[in-house]
PDB file of C-alpha atoms in Angstrom:
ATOM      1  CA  UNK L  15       0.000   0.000   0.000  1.00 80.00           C
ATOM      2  CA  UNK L  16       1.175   3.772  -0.925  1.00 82.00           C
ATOM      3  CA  UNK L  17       0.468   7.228   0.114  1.00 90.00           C
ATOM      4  CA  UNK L  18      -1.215   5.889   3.704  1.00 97.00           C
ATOM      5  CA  UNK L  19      -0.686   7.223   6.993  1.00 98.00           C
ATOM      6  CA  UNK L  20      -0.802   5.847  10.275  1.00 98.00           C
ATOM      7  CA  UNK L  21      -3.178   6.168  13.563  1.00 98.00           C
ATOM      8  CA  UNK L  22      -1.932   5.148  16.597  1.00 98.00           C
ATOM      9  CA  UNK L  23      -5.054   4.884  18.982  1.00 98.00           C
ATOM     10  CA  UNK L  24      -6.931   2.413  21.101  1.00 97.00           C
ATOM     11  CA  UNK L  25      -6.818   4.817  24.087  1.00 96.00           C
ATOM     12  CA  UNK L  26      -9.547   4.371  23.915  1.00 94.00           C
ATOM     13  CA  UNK L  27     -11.216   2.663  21.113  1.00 96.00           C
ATOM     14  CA  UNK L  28     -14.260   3.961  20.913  1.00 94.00           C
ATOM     15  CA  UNK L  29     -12.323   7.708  20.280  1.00 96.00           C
ATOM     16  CA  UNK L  30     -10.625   6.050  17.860  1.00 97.00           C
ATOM     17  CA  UNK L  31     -13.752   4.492  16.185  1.00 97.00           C
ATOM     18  CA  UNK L  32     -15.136   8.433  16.165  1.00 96.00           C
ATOM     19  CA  UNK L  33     -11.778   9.725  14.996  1.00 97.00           C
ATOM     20  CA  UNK L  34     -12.112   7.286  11.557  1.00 98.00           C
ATOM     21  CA  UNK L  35     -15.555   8.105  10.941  1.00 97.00           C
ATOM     22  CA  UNK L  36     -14.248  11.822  10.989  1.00 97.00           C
ATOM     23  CA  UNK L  37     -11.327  10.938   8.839  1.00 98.00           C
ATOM     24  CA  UNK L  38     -14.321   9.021   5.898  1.00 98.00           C
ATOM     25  CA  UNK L  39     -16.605  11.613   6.574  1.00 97.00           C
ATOM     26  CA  UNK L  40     -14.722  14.297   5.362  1.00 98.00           C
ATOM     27  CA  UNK L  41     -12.631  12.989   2.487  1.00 97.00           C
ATOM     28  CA  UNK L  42     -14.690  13.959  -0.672  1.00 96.00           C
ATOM     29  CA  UNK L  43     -15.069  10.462  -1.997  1.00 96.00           C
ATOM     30  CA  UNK L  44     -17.799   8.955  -4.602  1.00 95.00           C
ATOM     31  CA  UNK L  45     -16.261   5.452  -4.967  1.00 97.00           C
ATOM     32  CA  UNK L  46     -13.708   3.294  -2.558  1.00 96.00           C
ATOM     33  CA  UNK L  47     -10.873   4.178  -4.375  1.00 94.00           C
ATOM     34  CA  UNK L  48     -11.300   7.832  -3.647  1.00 95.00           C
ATOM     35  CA  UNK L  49     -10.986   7.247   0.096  1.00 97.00           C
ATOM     36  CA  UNK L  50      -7.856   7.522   1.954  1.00 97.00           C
ATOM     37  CA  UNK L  51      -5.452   5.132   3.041  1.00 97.00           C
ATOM     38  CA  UNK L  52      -4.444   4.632   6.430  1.00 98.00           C
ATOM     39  CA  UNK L  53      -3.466   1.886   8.588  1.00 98.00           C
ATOM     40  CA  UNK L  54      -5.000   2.065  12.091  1.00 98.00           C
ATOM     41  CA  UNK L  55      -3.098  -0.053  15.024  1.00 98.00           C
ATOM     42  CA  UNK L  56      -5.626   0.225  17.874  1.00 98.00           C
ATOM     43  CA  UNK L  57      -3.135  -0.280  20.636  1.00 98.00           C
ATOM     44  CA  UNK L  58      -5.709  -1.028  23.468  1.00 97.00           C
ATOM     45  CA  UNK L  59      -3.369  -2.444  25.748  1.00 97.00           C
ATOM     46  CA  UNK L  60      -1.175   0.853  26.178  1.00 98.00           C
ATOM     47  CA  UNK L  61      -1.424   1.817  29.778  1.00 97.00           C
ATOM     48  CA  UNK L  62      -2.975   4.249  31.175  1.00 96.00           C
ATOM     49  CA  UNK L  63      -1.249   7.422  30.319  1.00 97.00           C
ATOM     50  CA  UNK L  64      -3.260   9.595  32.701  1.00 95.00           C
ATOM     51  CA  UNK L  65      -2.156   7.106  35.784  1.00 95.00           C
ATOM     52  CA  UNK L  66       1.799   6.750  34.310  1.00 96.00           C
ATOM     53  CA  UNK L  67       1.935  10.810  34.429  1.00 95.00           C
ATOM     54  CA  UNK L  68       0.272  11.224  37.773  1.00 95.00           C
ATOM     55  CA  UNK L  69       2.114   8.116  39.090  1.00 95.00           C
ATOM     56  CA  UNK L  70      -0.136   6.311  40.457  1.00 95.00           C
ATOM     57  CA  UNK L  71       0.396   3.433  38.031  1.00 94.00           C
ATOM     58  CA  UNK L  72       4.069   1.797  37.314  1.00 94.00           C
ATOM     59  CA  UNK L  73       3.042   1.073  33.856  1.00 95.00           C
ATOM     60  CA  UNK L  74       4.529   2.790  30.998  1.00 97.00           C
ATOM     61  CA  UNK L  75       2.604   3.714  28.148  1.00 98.00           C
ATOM     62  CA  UNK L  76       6.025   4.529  26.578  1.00 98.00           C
ATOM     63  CA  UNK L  77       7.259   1.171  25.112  1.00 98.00           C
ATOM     64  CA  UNK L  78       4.231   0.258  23.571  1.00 98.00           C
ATOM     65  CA  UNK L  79       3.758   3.482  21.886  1.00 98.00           C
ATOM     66  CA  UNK L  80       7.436   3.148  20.623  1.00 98.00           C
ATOM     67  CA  UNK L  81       6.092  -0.090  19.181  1.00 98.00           C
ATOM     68  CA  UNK L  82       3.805   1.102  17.105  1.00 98.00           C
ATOM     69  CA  UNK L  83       5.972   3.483  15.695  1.00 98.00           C
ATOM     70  CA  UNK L  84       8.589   0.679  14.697  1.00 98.00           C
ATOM     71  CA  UNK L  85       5.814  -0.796  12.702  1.00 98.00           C
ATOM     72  CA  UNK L  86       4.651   2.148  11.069  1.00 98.00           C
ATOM     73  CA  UNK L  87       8.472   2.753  10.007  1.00 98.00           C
ATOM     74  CA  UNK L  88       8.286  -0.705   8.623  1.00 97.00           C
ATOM     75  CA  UNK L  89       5.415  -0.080   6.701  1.00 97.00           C
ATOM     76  CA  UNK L  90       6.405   3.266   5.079  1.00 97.00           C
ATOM     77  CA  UNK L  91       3.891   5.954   6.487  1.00 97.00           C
ATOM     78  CA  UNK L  92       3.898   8.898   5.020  1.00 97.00           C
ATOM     79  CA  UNK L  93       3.044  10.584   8.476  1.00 98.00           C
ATOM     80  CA  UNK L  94       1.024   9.765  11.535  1.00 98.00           C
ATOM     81  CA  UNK L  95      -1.274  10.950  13.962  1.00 98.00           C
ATOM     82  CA  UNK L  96      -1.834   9.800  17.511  1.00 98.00           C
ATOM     83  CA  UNK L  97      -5.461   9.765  18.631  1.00 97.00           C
ATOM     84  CA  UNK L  98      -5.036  10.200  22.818  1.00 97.00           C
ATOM     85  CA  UNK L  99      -4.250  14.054  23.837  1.00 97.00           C
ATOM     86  CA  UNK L 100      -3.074  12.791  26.953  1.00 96.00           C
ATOM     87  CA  UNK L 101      -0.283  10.171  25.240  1.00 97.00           C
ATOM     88  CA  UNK L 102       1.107  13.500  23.193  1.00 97.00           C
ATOM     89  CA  UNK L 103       3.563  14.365  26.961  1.00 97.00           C
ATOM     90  CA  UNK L 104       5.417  11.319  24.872  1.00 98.00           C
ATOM     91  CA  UNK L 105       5.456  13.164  21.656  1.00 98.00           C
ATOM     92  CA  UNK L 106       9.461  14.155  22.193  1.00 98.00           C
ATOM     93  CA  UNK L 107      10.447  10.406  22.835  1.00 98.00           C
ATOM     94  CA  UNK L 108       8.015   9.151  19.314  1.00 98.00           C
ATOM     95  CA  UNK L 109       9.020  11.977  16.978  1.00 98.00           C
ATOM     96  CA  UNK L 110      12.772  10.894  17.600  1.00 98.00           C
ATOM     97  CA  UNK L 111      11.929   7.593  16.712  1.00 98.00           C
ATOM     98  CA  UNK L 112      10.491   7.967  13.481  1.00 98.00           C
ATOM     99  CA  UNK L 113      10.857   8.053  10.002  1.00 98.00           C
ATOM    100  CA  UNK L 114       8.277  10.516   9.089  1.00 98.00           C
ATOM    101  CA  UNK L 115       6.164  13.291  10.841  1.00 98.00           C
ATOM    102  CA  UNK L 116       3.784  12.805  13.869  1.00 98.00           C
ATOM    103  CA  UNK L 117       0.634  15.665  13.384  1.00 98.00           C
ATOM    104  CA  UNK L 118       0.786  17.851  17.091  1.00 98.00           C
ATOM    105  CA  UNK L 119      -3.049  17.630  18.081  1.00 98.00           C
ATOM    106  CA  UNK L 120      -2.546  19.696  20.904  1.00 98.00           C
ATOM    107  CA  UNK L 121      -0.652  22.244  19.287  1.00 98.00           C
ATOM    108  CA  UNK L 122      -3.214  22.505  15.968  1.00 98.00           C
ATOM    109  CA  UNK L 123      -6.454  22.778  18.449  1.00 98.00           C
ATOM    110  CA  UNK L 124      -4.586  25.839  20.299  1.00 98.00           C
ATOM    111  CA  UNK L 125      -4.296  27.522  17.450  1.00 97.00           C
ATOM    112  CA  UNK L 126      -7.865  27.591  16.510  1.00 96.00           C
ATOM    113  CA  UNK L 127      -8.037  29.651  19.021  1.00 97.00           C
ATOM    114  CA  UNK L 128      -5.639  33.003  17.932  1.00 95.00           C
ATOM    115  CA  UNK L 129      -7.774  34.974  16.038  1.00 88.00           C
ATOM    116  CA  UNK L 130      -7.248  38.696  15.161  1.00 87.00           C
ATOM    117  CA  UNK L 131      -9.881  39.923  16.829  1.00 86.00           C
ATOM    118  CA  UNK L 132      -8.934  38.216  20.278  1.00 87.00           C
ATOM    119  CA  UNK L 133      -5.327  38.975  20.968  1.00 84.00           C
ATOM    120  CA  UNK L 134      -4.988  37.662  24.248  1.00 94.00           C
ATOM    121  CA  UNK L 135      -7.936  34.782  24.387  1.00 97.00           C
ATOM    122  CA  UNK L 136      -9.081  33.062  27.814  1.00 97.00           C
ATOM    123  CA  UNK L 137      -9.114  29.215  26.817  1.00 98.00           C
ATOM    124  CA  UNK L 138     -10.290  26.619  29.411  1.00 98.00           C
ATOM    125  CA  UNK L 139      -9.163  23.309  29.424  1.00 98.00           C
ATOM    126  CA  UNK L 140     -11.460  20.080  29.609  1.00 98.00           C
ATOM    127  CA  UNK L 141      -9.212  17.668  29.685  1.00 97.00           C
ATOM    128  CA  UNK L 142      -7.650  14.496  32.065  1.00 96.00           C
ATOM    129  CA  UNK L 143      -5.903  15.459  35.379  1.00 96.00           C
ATOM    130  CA  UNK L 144      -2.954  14.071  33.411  1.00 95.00           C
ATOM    131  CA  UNK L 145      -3.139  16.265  30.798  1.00 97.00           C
ATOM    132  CA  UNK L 146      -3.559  19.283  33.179  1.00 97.00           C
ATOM    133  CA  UNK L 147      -0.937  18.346  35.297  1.00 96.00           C
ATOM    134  CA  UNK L 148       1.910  17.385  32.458  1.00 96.00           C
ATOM    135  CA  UNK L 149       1.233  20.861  31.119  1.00 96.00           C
ATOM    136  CA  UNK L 150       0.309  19.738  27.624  1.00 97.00           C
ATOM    137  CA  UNK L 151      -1.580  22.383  26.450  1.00 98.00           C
ATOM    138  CA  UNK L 152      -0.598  25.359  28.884  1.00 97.00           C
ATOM    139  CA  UNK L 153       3.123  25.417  26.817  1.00 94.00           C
ATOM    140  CA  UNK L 154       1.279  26.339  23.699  1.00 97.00           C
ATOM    141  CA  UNK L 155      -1.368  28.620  24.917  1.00 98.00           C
ATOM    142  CA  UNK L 156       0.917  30.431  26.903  1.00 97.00           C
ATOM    143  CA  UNK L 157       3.590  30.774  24.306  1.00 96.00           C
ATOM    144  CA  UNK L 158       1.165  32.156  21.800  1.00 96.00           C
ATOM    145  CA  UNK L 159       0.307  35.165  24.954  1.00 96.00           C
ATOM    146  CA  UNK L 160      -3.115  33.456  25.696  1.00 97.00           C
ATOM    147  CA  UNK L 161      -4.676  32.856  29.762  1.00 98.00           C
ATOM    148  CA  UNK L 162      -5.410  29.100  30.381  1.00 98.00           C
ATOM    149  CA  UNK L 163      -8.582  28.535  32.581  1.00 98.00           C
ATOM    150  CA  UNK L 164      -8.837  24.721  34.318  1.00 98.00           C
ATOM    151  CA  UNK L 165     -11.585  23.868  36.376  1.00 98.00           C
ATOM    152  CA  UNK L 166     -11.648  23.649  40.158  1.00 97.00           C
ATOM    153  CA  UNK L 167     -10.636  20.599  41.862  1.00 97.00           C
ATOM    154  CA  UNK L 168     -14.681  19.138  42.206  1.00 97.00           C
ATOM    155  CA  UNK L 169     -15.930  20.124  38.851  1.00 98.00           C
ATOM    156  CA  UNK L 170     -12.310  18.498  37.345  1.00 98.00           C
ATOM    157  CA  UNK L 171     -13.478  15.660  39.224  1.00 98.00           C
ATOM    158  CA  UNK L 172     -16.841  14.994  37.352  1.00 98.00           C
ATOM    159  CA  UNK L 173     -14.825  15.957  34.053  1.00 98.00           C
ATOM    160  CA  UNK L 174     -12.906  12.799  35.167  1.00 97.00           C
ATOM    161  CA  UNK L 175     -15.798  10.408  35.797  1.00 98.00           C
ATOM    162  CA  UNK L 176     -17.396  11.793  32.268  1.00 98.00           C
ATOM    163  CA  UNK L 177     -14.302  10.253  30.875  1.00 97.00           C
ATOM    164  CA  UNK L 178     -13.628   7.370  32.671  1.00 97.00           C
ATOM    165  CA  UNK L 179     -16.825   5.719  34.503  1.00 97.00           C
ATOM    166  CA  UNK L 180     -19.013   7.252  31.392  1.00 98.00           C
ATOM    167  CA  UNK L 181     -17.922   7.046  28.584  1.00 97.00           C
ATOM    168  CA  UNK L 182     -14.738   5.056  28.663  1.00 96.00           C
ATOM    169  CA  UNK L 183     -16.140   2.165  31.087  1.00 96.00           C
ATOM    170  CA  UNK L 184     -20.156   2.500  30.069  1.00 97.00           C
ATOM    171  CA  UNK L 185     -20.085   3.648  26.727  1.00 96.00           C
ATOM    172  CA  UNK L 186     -22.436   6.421  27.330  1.00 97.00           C
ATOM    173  CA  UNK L 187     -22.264  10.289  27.204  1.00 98.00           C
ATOM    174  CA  UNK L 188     -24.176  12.144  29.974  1.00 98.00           C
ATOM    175  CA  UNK L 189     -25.672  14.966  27.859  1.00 98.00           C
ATOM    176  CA  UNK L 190     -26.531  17.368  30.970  1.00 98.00           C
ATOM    177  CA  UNK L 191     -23.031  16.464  32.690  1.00 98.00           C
ATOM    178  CA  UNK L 192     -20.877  17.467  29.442  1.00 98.00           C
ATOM    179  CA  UNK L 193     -23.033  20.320  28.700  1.00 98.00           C
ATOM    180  CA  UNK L 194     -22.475  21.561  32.107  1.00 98.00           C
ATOM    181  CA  UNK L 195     -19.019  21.265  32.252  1.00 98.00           C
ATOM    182  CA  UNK L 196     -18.612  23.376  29.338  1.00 98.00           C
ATOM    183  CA  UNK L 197     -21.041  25.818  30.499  1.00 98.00           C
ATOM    184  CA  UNK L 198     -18.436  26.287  33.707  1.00 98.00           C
ATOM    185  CA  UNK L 199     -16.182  27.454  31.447  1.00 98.00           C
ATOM    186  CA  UNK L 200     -18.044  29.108  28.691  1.00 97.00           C
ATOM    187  CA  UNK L 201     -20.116  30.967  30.006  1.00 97.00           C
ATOM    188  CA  UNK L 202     -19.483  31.025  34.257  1.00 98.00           C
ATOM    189  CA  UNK L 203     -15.924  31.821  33.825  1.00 98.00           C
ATOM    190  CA  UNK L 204     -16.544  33.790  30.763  1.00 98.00           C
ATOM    191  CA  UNK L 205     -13.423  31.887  28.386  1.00 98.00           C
ATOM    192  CA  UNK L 206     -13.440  32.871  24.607  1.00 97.00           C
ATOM    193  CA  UNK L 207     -13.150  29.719  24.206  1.00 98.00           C
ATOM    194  CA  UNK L 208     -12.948  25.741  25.346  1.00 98.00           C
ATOM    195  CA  UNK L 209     -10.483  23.267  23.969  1.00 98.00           C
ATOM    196  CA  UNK L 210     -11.582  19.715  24.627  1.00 98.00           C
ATOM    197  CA  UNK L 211      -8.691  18.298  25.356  1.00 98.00           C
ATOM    198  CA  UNK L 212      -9.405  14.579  25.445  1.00 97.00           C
ATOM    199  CA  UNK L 213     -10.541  12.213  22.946  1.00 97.00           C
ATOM    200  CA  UNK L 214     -13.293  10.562  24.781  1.00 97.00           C
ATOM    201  CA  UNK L 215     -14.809  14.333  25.168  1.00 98.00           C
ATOM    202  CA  UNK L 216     -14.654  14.230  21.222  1.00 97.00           C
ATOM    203  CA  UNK L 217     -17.007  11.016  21.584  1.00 97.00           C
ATOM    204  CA  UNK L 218     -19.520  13.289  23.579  1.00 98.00           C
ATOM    205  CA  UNK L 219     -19.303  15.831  21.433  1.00 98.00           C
ATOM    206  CA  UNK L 220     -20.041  13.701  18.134  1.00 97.00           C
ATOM    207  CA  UNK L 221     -23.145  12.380  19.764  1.00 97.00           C
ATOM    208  CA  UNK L 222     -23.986  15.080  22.635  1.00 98.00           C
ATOM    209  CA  UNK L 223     -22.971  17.999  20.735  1.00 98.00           C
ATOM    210  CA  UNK L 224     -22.695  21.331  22.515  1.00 98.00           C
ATOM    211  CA  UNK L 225     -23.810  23.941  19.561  1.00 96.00           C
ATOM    212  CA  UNK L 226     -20.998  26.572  19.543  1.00 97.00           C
ATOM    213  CA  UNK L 227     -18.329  27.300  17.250  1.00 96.00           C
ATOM    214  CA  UNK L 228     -16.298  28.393  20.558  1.00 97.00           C
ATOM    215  CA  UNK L 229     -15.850  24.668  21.450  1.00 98.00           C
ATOM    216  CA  UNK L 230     -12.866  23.432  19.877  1.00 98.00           C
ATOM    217  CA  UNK L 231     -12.870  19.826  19.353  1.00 98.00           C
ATOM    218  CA  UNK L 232      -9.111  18.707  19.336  1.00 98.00           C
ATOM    219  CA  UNK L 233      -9.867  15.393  17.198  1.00 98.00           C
ATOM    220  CA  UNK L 234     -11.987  16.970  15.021  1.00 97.00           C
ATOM    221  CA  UNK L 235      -8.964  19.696  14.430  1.00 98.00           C
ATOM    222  CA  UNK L 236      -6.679  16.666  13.789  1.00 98.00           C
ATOM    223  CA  UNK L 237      -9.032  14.647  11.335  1.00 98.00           C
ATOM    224  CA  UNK L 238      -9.286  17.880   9.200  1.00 98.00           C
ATOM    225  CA  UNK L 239      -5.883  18.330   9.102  1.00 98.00           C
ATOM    226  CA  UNK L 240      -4.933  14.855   8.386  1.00 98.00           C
ATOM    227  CA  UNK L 241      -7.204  14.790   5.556  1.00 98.00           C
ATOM    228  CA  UNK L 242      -5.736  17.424   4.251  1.00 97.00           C
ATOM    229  CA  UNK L 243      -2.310  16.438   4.637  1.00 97.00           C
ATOM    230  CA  UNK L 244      -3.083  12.443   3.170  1.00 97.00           C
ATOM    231  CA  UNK L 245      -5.399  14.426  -0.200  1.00 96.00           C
ATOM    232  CA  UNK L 246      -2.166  17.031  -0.850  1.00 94.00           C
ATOM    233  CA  UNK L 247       0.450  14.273  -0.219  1.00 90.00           C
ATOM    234  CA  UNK L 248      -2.275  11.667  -2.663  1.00 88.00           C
ATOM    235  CA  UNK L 249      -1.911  14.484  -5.183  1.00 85.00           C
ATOM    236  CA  UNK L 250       1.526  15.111  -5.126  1.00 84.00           C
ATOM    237  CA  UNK L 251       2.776  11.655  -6.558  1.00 74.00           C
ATOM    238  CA  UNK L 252       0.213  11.069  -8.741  1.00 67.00           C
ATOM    239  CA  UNK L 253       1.414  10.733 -12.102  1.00 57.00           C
ATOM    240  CA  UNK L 254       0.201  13.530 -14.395  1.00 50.00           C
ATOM    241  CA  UNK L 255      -1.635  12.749 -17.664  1.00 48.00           C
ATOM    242  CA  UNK L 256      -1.258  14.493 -21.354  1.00 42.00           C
TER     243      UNK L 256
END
């Protein structure tokens, strides 16, 4: 197979399962062959990146992520995307390791949010504690002169069991929950706007969606520019015709 990509994900799988539909939904295709091609390696058994960070698990998501890249080297990718914002505080480690470019999801969602008209934007941050903590998304926000906002300790907590007792262990997206969570930072602390900053808040938002262009879905960011990147790279080696 030629001109394909990679995605690393299975953390979790159902994100990952939204992230593809994004990736077919908006490649302008009318027959199979116009699709894209990508090889997904749904790495479920990758640790718990949230719980390595925080340290409250010995388990290292590392090695397995540096796993997957060795096969996508194999293979040939053209580039690759990782679908788990939490899994990018490993993004040094996997870009040294491999043969083509890895697509920055944090750092393409941040800059959704630097528009002209808001020079200095208030962005708050749904995301893991892990993510929080590790700083993730604060380095680019904060080197592009905008004010992170993260939730207070109990409403971080019920951002947590949206993520993990919800949707990652049920499989189900608590409409009023997610909608109030971004309402704490929307509208109570008065953000610009509100980066979801964790796949499985993608899932809610594909099937719970809050209706405001001020919500910037990080996977959705990353399937649009990945689709981008896979039709311009498609383009580029075809062969040209008289």
């Amino acid at each position: 197979m030629k001109n394909f990509f990679g995605i690393i994900g299975g953390m979790g799988t159902k994100a990952t399962e939204t992230f593809i539909t994004a990736i077919n939904d908006l490649t302008p295709a009318h027959s199979d062959q116009e699709y894209l091609n990508y090889l997904v390696i749904n790495d479920a058994q990758v640790p718990d990146r949230t719980a390595s960070i925080l340290g409250t698990s010995a388990a290292n998501p590392l090695p397995y992520l540096l796993d997957d890249i060795e096969k996508l080297n194999a293979c040939g990718a053209d580039f690759a995307v990782v679908t788990c914002n939490t899994a990018h505080y490993f993004l040094p480690q996997l870009n040294q390791a491999a043969n083509f470019p890895i697509l920055n999801m944090p750092e393409l969602a941040v800059a959704q949010c630097f528009k002209p008209t808001i020079k200095h934007p208030r962005i708050g941050l749904l995301a893991t504690k892990g993510t929080i903590d590790a700083h993730i998304y604060q380095h680019y926000i904060e080197a592009l002169g905008g004010e992170v906002v993260v939730l207070e300790p109990a409403w971080q907590k019920m951002t947590m069991q949206l993520i993990y007792e919800d949707i990652k262990d049920n499989d189900y997206v608590d409409q009023p929950k997610y909608h109030t969570l971004i309402n704490r930072l929307l509208l109570d602390a008065r953000c610009d706007y509100v980066i979801l900053g964790c796949t499985e808040l993608s899932v809610a938002q594909a099937r719970e969606p809050y209706p405001s262009e001020f919500v910037i879905d990080a996977q959705a960011i990353l399937a649009q520019t990945a689709v981008t990147m896979a039709l311009n790279t498609r383009n580029s080696t075809q062969p040209l015709h008289n």
